Coordinates of C-alpha atoms in Angstrom, one line a residue:
X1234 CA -97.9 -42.9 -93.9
X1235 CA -97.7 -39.6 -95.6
X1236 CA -101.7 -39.0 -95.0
X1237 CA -101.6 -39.7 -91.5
X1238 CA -98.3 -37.4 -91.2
X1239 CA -100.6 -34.5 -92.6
X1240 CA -103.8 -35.3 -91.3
X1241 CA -103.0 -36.1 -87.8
X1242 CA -102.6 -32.6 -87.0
X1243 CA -105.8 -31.4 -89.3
X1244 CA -108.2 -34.0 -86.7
X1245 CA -105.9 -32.7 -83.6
X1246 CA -107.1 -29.1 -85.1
X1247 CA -111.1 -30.0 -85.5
X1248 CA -111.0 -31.7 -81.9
X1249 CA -109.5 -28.6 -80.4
X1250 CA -111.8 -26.3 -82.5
X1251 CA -115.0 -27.7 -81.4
X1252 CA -114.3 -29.9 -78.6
X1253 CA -111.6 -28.0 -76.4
X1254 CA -113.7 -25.4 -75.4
X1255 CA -116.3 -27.6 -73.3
X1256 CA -113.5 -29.9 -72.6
X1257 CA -111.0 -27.5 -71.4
X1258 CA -106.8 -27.1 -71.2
X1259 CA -106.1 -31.1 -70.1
X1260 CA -107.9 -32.5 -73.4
X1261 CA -106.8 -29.6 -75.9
X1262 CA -103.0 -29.6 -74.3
X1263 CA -103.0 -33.8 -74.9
X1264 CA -104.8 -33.6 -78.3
X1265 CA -102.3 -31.0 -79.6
X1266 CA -99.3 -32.1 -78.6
X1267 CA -100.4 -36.0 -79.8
X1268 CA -101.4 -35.2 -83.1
X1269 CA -98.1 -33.7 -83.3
X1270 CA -96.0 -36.3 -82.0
X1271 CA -98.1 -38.6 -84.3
X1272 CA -96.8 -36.4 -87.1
X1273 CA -93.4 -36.5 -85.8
X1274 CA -93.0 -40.2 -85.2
X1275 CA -94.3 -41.4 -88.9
X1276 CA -92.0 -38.7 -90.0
X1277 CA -88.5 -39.6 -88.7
X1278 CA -90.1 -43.6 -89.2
X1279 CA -90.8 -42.7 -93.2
X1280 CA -87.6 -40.8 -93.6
X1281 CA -85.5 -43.3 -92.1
X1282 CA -87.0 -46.9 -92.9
X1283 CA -88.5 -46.1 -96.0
X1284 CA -86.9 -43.0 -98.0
X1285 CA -83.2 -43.3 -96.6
X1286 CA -82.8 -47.5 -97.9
X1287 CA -83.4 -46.3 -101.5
X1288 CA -80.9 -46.0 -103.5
X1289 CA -79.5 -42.2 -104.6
X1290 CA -80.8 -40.6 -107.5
X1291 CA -83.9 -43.1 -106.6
X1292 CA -85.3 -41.6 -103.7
X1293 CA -88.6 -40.6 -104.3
X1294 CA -92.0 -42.0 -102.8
X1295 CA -95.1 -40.5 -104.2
X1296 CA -98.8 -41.3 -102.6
X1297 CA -101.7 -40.8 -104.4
X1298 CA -105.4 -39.5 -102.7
X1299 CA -107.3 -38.6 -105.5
X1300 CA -107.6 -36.1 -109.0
X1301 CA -108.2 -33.0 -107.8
X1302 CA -108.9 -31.3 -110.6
X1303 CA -108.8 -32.7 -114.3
X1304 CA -109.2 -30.1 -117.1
X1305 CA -108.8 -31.4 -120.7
X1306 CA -104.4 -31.8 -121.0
X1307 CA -104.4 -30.2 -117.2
X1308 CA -104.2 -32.4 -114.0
X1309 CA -103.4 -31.8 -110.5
X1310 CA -103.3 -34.7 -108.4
X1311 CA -103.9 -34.5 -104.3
X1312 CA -100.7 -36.4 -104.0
X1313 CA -97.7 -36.3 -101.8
X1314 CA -94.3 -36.1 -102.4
X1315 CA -91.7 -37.7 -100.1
X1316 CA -87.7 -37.0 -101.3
X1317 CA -84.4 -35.7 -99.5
X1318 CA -86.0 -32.4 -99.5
X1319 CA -89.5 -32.6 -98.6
X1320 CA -88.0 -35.5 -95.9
X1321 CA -85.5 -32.7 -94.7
X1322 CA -88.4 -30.6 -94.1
X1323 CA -90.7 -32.3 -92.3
X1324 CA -88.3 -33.8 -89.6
X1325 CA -87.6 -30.6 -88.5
X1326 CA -91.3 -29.1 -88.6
X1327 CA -92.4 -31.9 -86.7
X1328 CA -89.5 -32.2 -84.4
X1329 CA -89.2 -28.1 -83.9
X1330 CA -93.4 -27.8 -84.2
X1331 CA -93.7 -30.6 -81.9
X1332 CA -91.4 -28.9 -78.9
X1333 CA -92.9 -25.5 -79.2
X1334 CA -96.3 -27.0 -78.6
X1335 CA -95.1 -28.1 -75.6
X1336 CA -93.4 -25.2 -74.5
X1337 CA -97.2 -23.5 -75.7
X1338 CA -98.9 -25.1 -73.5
X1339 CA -97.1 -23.6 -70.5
X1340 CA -96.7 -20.6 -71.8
X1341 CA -100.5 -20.0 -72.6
X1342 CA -102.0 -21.4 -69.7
X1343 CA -104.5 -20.0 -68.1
X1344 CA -105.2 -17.6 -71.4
X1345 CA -109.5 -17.5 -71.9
X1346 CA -108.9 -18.6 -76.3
X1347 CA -106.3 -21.3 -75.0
X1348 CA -108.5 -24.1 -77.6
X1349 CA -108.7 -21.3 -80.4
X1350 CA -104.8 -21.1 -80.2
X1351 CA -104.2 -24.6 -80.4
X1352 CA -106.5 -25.3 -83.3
X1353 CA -105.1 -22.7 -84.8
X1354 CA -101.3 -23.9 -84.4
X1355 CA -102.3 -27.8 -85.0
X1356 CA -104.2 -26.0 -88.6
X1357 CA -100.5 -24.4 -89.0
X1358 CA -99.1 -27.6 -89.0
X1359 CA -101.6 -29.4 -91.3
X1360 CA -101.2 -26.6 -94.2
X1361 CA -97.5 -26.5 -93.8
X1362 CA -96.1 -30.0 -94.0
X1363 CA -99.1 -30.0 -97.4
X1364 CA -96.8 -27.3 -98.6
X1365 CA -93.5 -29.5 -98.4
X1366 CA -95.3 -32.3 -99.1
X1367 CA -97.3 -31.7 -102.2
X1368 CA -96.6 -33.0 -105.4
X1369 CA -97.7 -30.1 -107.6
X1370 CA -97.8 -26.5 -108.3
X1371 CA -101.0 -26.2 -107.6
X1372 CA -101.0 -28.3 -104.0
X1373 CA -97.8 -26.5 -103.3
X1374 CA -100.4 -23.6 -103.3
X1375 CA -102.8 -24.8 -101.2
X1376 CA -100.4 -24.7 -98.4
X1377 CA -99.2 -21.9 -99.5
X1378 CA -102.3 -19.6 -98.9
X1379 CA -103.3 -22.1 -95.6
X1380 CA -100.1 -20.9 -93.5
X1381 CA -100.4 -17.0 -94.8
X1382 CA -104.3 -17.7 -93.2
X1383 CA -103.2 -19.7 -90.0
X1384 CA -100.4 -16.9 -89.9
X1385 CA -103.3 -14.2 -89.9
X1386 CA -105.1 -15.9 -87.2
X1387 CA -102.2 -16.5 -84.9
X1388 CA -100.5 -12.6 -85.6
X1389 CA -103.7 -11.5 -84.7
X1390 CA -104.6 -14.0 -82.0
X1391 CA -105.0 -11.2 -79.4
X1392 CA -108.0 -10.0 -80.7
X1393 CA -108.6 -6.9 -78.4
X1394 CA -105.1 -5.8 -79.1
X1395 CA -105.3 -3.1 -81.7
X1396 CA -101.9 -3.9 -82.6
X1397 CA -102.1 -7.3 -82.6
X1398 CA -105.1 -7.1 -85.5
X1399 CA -102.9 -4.3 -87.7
X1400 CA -100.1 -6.7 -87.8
X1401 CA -102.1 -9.7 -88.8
X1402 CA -103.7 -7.7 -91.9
X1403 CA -100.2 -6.2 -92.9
X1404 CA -99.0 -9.6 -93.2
X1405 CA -101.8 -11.0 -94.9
X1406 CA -102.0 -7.7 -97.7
X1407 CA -98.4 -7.7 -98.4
X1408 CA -98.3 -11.9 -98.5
X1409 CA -100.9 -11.4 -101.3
X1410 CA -98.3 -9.5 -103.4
X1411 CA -96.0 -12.3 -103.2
X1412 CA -99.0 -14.9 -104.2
X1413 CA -100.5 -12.6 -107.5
X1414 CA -96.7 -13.3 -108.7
X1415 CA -96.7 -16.9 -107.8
X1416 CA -99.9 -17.4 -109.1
X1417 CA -99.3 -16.2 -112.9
X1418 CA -95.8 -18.2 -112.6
X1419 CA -97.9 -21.2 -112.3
X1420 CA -99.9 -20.0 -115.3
X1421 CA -96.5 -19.5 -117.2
X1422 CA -95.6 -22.9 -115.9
X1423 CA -98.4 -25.0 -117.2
X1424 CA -98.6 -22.9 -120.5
X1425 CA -94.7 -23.8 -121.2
X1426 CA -94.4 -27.3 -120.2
X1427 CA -98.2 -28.4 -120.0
X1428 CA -97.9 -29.7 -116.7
X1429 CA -97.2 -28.3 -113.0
X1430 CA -96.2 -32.0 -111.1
X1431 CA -93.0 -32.1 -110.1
X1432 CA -92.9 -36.2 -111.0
X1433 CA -93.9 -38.1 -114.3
X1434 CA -97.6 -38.4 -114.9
X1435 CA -99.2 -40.6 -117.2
X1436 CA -102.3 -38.8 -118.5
X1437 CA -105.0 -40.2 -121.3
X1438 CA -102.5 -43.0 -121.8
X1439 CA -99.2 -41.0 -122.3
X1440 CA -96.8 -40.3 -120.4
X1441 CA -95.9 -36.2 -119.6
X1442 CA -92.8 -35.8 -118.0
X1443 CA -92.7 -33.6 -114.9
X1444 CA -91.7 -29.8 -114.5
X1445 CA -88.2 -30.1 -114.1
X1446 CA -87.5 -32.6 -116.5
X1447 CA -88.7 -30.6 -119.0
X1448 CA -86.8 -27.4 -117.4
X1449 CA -83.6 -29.1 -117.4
X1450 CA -84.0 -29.9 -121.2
X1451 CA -84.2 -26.3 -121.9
X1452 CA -81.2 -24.1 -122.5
X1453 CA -79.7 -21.5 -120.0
X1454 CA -80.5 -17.7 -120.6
X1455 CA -77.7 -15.7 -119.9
X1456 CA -77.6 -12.6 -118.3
X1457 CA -80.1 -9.7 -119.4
X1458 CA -82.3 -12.5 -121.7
X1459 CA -85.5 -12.2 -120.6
X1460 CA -87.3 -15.6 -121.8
X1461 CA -89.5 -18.0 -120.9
X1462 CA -87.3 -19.5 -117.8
X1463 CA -86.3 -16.3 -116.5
X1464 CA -89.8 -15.3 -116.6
X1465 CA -91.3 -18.1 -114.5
X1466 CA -88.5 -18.1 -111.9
X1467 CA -88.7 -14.1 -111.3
X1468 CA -92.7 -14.4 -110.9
X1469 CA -92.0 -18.1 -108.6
X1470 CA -89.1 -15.4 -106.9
X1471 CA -91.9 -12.7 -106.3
X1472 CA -94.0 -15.0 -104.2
X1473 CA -90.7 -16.4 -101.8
X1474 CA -90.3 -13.1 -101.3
X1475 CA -93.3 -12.0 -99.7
X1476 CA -93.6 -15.4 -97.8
X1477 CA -89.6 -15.6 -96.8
X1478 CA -89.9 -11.5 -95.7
X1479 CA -87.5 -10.3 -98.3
X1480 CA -87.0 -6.8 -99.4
X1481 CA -89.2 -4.9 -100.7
X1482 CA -92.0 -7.1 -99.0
X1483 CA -90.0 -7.6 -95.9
X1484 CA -92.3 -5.1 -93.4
X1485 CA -94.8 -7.5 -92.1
X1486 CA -92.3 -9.8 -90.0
X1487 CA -91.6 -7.4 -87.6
X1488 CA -95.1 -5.8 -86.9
X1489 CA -96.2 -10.2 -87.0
X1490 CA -94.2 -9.9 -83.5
X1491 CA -98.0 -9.0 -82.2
X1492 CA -98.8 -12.6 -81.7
X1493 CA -98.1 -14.8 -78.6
X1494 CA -94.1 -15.8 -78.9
X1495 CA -94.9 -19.7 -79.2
X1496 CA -96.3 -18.4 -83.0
X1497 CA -93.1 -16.1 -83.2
X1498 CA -90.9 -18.9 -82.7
X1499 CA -93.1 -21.8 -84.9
X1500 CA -93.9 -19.6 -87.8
X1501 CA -91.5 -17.1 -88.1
X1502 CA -88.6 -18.7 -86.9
X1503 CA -88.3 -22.9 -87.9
X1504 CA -91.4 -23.1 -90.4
X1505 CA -93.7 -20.6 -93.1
X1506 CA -90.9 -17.9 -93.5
X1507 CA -88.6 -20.9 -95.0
X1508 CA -91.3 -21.6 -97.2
X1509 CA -90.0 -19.3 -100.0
X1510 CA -86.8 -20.9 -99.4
X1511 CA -88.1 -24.1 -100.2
X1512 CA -90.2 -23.0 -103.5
X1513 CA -87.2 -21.7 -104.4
X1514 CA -84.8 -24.9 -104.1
X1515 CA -87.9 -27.0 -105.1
X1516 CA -87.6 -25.4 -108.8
X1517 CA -83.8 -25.2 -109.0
X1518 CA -84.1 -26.9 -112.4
X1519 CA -86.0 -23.6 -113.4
X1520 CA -83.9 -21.2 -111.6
X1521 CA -80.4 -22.5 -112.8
X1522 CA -81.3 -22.1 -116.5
X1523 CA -81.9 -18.2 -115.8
X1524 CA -78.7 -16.7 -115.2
X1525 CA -80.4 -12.9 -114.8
X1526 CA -82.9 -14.5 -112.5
X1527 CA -80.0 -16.1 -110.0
X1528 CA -78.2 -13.3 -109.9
X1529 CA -81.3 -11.7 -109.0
X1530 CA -81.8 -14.0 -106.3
X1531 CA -78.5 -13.3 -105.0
X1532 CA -78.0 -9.7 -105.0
X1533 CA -81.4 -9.2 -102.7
X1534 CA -80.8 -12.2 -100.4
X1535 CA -77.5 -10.3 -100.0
X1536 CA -79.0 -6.7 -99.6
X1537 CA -81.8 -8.3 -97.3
X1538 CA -79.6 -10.2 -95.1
X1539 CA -77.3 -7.0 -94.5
X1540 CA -80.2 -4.4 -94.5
X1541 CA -81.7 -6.4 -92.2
X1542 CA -78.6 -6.9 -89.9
X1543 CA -78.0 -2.8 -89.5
X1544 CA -82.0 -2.8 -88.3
X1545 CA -81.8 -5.0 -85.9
X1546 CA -78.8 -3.6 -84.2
X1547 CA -80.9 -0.5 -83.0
X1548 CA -83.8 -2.6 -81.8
X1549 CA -84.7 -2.5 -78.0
X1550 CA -87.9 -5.0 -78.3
X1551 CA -86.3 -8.5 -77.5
X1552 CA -88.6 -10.3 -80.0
X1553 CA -87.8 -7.4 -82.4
X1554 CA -84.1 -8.1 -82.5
X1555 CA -84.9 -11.7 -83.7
X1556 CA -87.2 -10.5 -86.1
X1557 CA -84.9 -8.6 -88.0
X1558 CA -82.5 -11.3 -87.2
X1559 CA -85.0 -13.8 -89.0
X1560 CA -85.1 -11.5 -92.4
X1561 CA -81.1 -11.1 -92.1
X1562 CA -80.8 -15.0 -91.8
X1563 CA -83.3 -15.4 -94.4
X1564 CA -81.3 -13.0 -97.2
X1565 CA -78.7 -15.8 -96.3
X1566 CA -80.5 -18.7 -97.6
X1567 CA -81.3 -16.8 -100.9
X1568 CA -77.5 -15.9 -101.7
X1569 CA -76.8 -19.4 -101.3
X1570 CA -79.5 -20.2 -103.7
X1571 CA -78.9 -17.1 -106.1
X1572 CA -75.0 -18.3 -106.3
X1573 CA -76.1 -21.6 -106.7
X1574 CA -75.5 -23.7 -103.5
X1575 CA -79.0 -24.7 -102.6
X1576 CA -78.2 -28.0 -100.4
X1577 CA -76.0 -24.9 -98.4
X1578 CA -79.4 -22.6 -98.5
X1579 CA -81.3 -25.6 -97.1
X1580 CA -78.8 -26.5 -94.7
X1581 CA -78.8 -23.7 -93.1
X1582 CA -82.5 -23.7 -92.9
X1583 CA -82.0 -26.7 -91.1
X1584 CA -79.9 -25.3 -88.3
X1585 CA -81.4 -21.8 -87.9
X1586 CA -84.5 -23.2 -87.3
X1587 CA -83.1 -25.1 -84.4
X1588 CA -80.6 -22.1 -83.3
X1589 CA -83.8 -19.3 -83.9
X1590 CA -86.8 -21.1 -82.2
X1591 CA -84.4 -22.0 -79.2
X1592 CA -83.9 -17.7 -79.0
X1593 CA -87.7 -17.2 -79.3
X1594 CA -88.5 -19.7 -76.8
X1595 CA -86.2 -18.2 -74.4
X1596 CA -87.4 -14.6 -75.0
X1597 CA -91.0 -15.7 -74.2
X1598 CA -89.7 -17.2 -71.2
X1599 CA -88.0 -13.8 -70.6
X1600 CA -91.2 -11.9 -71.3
X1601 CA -93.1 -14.9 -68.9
X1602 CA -90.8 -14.2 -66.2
X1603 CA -90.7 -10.4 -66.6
X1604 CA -94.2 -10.0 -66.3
X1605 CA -94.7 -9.2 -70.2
X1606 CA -92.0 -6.7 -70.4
X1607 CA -90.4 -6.5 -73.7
X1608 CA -87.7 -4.2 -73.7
X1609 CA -84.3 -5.0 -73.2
X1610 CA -83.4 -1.6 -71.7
X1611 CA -85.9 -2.1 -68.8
X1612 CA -83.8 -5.8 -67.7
X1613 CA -80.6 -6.4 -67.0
X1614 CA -79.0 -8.9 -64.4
X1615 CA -81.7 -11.4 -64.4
X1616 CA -79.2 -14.6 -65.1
X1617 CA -79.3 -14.9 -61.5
X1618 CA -83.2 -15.1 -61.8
X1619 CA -83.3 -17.0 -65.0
X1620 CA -80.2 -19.3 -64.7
X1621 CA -82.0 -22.3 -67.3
X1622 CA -83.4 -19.4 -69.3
X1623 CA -79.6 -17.7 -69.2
X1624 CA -78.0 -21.1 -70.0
X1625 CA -80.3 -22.4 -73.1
X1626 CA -80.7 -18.6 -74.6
X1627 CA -76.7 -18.7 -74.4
X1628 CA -76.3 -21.9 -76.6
X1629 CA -79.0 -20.1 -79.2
X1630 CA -76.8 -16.4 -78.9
X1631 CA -72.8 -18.9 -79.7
X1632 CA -74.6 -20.7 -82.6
X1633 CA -76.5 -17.9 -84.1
X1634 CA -73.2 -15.5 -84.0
X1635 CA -71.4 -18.2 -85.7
X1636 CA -68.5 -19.6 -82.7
X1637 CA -67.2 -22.8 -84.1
X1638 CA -68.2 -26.1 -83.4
X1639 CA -72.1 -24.8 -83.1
X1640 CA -74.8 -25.7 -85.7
X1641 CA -74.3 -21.8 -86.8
X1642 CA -70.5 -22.1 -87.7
X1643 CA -71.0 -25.0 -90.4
X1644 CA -74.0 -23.0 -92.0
X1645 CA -72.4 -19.8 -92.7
X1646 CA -69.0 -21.2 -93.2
X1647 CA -70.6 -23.1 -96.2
X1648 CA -72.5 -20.6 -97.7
X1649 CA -69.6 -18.2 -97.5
X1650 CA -67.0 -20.4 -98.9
X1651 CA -69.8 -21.5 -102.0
X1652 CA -70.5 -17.6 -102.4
X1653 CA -66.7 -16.9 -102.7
X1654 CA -65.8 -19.5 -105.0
X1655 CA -69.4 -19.5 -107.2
X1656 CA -68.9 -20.3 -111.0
X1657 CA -72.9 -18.7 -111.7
X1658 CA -72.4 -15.4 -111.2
X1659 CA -69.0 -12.8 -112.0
X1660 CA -66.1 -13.3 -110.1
X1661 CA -65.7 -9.3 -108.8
X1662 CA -69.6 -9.9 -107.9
X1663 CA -69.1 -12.8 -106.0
X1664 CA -66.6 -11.1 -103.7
X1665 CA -68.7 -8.0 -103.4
X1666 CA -71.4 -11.0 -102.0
X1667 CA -69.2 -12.6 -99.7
X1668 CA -68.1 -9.2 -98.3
X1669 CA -71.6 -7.9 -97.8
X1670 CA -72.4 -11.6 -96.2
X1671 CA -69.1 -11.7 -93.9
X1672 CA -70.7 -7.9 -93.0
X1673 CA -73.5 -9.6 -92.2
X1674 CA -72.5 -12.5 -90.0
X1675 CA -69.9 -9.9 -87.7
X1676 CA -73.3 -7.4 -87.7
X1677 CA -75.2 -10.8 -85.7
X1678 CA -72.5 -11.4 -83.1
X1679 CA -72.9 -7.6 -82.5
X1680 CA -76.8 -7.5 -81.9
X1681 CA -77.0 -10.5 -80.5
X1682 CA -74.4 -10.0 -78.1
X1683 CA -76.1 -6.6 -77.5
X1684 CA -79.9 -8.6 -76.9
X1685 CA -77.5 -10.8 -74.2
X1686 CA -75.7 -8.4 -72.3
X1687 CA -78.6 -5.8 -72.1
X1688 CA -81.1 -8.7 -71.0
X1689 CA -78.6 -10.8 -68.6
X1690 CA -75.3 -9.2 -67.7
X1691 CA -75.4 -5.4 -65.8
X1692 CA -77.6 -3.3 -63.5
X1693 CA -80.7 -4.5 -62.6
X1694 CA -82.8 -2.1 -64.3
X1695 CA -85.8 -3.3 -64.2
X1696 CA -86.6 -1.5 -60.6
X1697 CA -85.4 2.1 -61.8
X1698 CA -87.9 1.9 -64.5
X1699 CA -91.1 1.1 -62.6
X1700 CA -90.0 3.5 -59.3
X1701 CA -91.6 6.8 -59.1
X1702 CA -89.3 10.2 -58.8
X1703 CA -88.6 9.9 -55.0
X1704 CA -87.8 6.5 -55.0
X1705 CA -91.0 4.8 -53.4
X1706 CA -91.5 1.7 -55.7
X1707 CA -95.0 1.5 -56.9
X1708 CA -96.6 -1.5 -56.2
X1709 CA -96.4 -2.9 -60.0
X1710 CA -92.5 -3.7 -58.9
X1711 CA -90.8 -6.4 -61.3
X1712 CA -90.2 -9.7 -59.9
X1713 CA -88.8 -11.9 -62.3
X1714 CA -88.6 -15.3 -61.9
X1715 CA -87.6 -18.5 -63.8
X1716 CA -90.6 -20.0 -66.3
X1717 CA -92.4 -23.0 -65.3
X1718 CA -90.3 -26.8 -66.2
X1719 CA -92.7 -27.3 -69.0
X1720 CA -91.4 -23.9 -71.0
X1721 CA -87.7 -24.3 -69.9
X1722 CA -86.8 -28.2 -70.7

């Protein structure tokens, strides 16, 4: 099942490339949105009938495809990996990807490259889940570079827009920082353990055991011993933090606002910016054994997630304000990895990339019913236009700020409580983390509640700013109005 779950999307891509042109929006919108469901259905059925049943400890189904490339002791297998974490993942790029296609398709109708966008967005898919999925290293990669490409293509997906094409080759130079590291950690990788699988491999009749087996054998480098562990993590660290926006290679997530919002919310919301996040708990066993790599880890998810906080807060472009949002929430998933609480990191991937891609899709449907007007000082008032809009964007706004009972709540709560009581890095340090990230989450009830009010509550103001100085209203008006069923269910 794990090919089809991969693949499906890949074929829905090719039909849509070459097909969807002649064929027009019908067959592209049905062959898009199938090949995902058919991704998302094998998903939740492998996760649940097959991975779930095992026993703990045990849960761990490989498929095999083919040698990929076989070089004396070196082997990388095209081979998929399905275990609690990989299985996390995919459920909720299916399940997320698969609703944002929908909402795409109403969103982009009627747009002249609608087939380019969806083979584009169904080649997202393909690369990404072959990123969780992969078994190696070196497939890991291959997914890895795929998403920065699709992400070029989609940022830039306006092609006329000068904008549009600056943003997509910001985010494509400064994501090549981020892979030069991660490439020479895989070097450092395979000349340290002699193999870059993450499972047990039997090759010319013995047996190697994987990656982190041999990591966990090795013994932990304290603080300020730079070794072979600390080494590899640091250079694994370099590349999550030019995929997951961290600083100092946050500053092509905000400019990657250029593309349509269904790419904002799929991309840089639920799926590629978690990426790093995921490299990052996929090699735990290396990361733990470097304590001066952890608290590495820690102190810039930290710095990034408050930084980022104190940016967005000045912001007047709606899909701005989640941006910097996205690479505050981000910094959070790397403290709880730096202090050692990954399942907390990955949990709250889980429910930001619900709470986020809910905010995106209702600021595209604010932009759709504001005529493509993106600033939240030119609104105000429309809940009584945008009542569904109003109501969803609100549920998004209580959970991201953290209000109890919501998906948000449990995320933070964890990760503040692990970051307080850490054993991995010093105590006075771990307080100094938990204040900046308590900072942090007060910071995102502020500029959220900030994006609300000035978007929903208050004057209309959206008429003052297109009338001319004696008060005749030109005839480019503002009429907003409430998105089409397909965008708002």
């Amino acid at each position: 099942m794990l090919k089809w779950i991969t693949f499906a999307p890949l074929i829905g891509a090719l039909l849509c490339g070459f097909l969807g042109k002649k064929l027009g929006e019908k067959f592209v919108s049905l062959v898009a949105c199938g090949s995902i469901a058919v991704s998302t259905v094998l998903a939740f059925f492998a996760f649940f009938t097959k991975l779930l049943p095992l026993p703990e400890g045990k849960r761990q189904i490989t498929e095999h495809f083919f040698t990929w490339i076989e070089v004396g002791t070196f082997r990388a297998d095209f081979a998929y990996l399905l275990d609690p974490l990989s299985g996390t993942y995919i459920l909720f790029i299916t399940g997320v990807g698969l609703l944002i296609h929908i909402y795409a398709t109403g969103y982009m109708h009627g747009d002249e490259g609608f087939y380019r966008f969806f083979a584009y967005l169904n080649l997202f898919m393909f690369m990404m889940l072959t990123l969780v999925l992969g078994d190696n290293l070196l497939l890991l990669f291959v997914g890895w570079e795929g998403v920065g490409l699709c992400s070029y293509l989609l940022i830039g997906y306006y092609i006329e827009r000068k904008e549009a094409g600056d943003a997509a080759k910001k985010a494509f130079i400064v994501n090549r920082i981020g892979d030069f590291g991660y490439s020479i950690g895989v070097m450092v990788a395979f000349t340290t353990f002699a193999t870059v699988s993450f499972v047990d491999k039997e090759i010319g009749g013995k047996v190697i055991p994987s990656l982190f087996t041999q990591a966990s054998a090795q013994g932990v480098e304290g603080v300020g011993v730079f070794g072979v562990m600390t080494a590899i993590a640091l250079l694994l660290f370099v590349g999550a933090c030019g995929k997951s926006a961290q600083v100092p290679l946050f500053v092509w997530l905000p400019d990657a606002m250029a593309g349509p919002t269904p790419v904002s919310a799929l991309i840089h919301a639920a799926t590629m910016v978690t990426a790093g996040v995921y490299l990052t708990a996929r090699c735990s066993a290396i990361f733990t054994k470097s304590q001066t790599a952890m608290l590495i880890v820690a102190v810039i998810g930290a710095f990034t997630a408050m930084f980022a906080a104190t940016i967005g807060i000045a912001q007047n472009d709606i899909k701005k304000v989640l941006a910097y949002s996205t690479v505050s929430q981000l910094g959070y998933m790397f403290l709880a990895c730096g202090v050692g609480a990954f399942s907390a990191g990955i949990f709250h991937v889980m429910t930001h990339a619900f709470f986020k891609a809910l905010l995106f899709l209702g600021a595209g449907s604010v932009i759709h019913g504001m005529h493509e007007e993106q600033d939240i000082t030119k609104m105000g008032g429309l809940k009584k236009y945008m009542p569904y809009t109003f109501g969803t964007m609100a549920v998004g706004w209580l959970a991201i700020s953290g209000v109890p009972m919501l998906s948000g709540f449990f995320s933070k709560d964890e990760i503040l409580w692990q970051v307080w009581s850490s054993a991995s890095v010093p105590p006075a340090l771990a307080k100094t983390l938990w204040l900046l990230a308590a900072g942090t989450a007060l910071m995102t009830a502020v500029y959220m509640t900030r994006l609300m009010v000035l978007t929903f509550w208050g004057n209309e103001r959206f008429k003052v700013a297109h009338g001319d100085d004696h008060g005749h209203h030109d005839s480019h008006a503002i009429h907003p109005h409430e998105s089409p069923k397909v965008m708002w269910v």
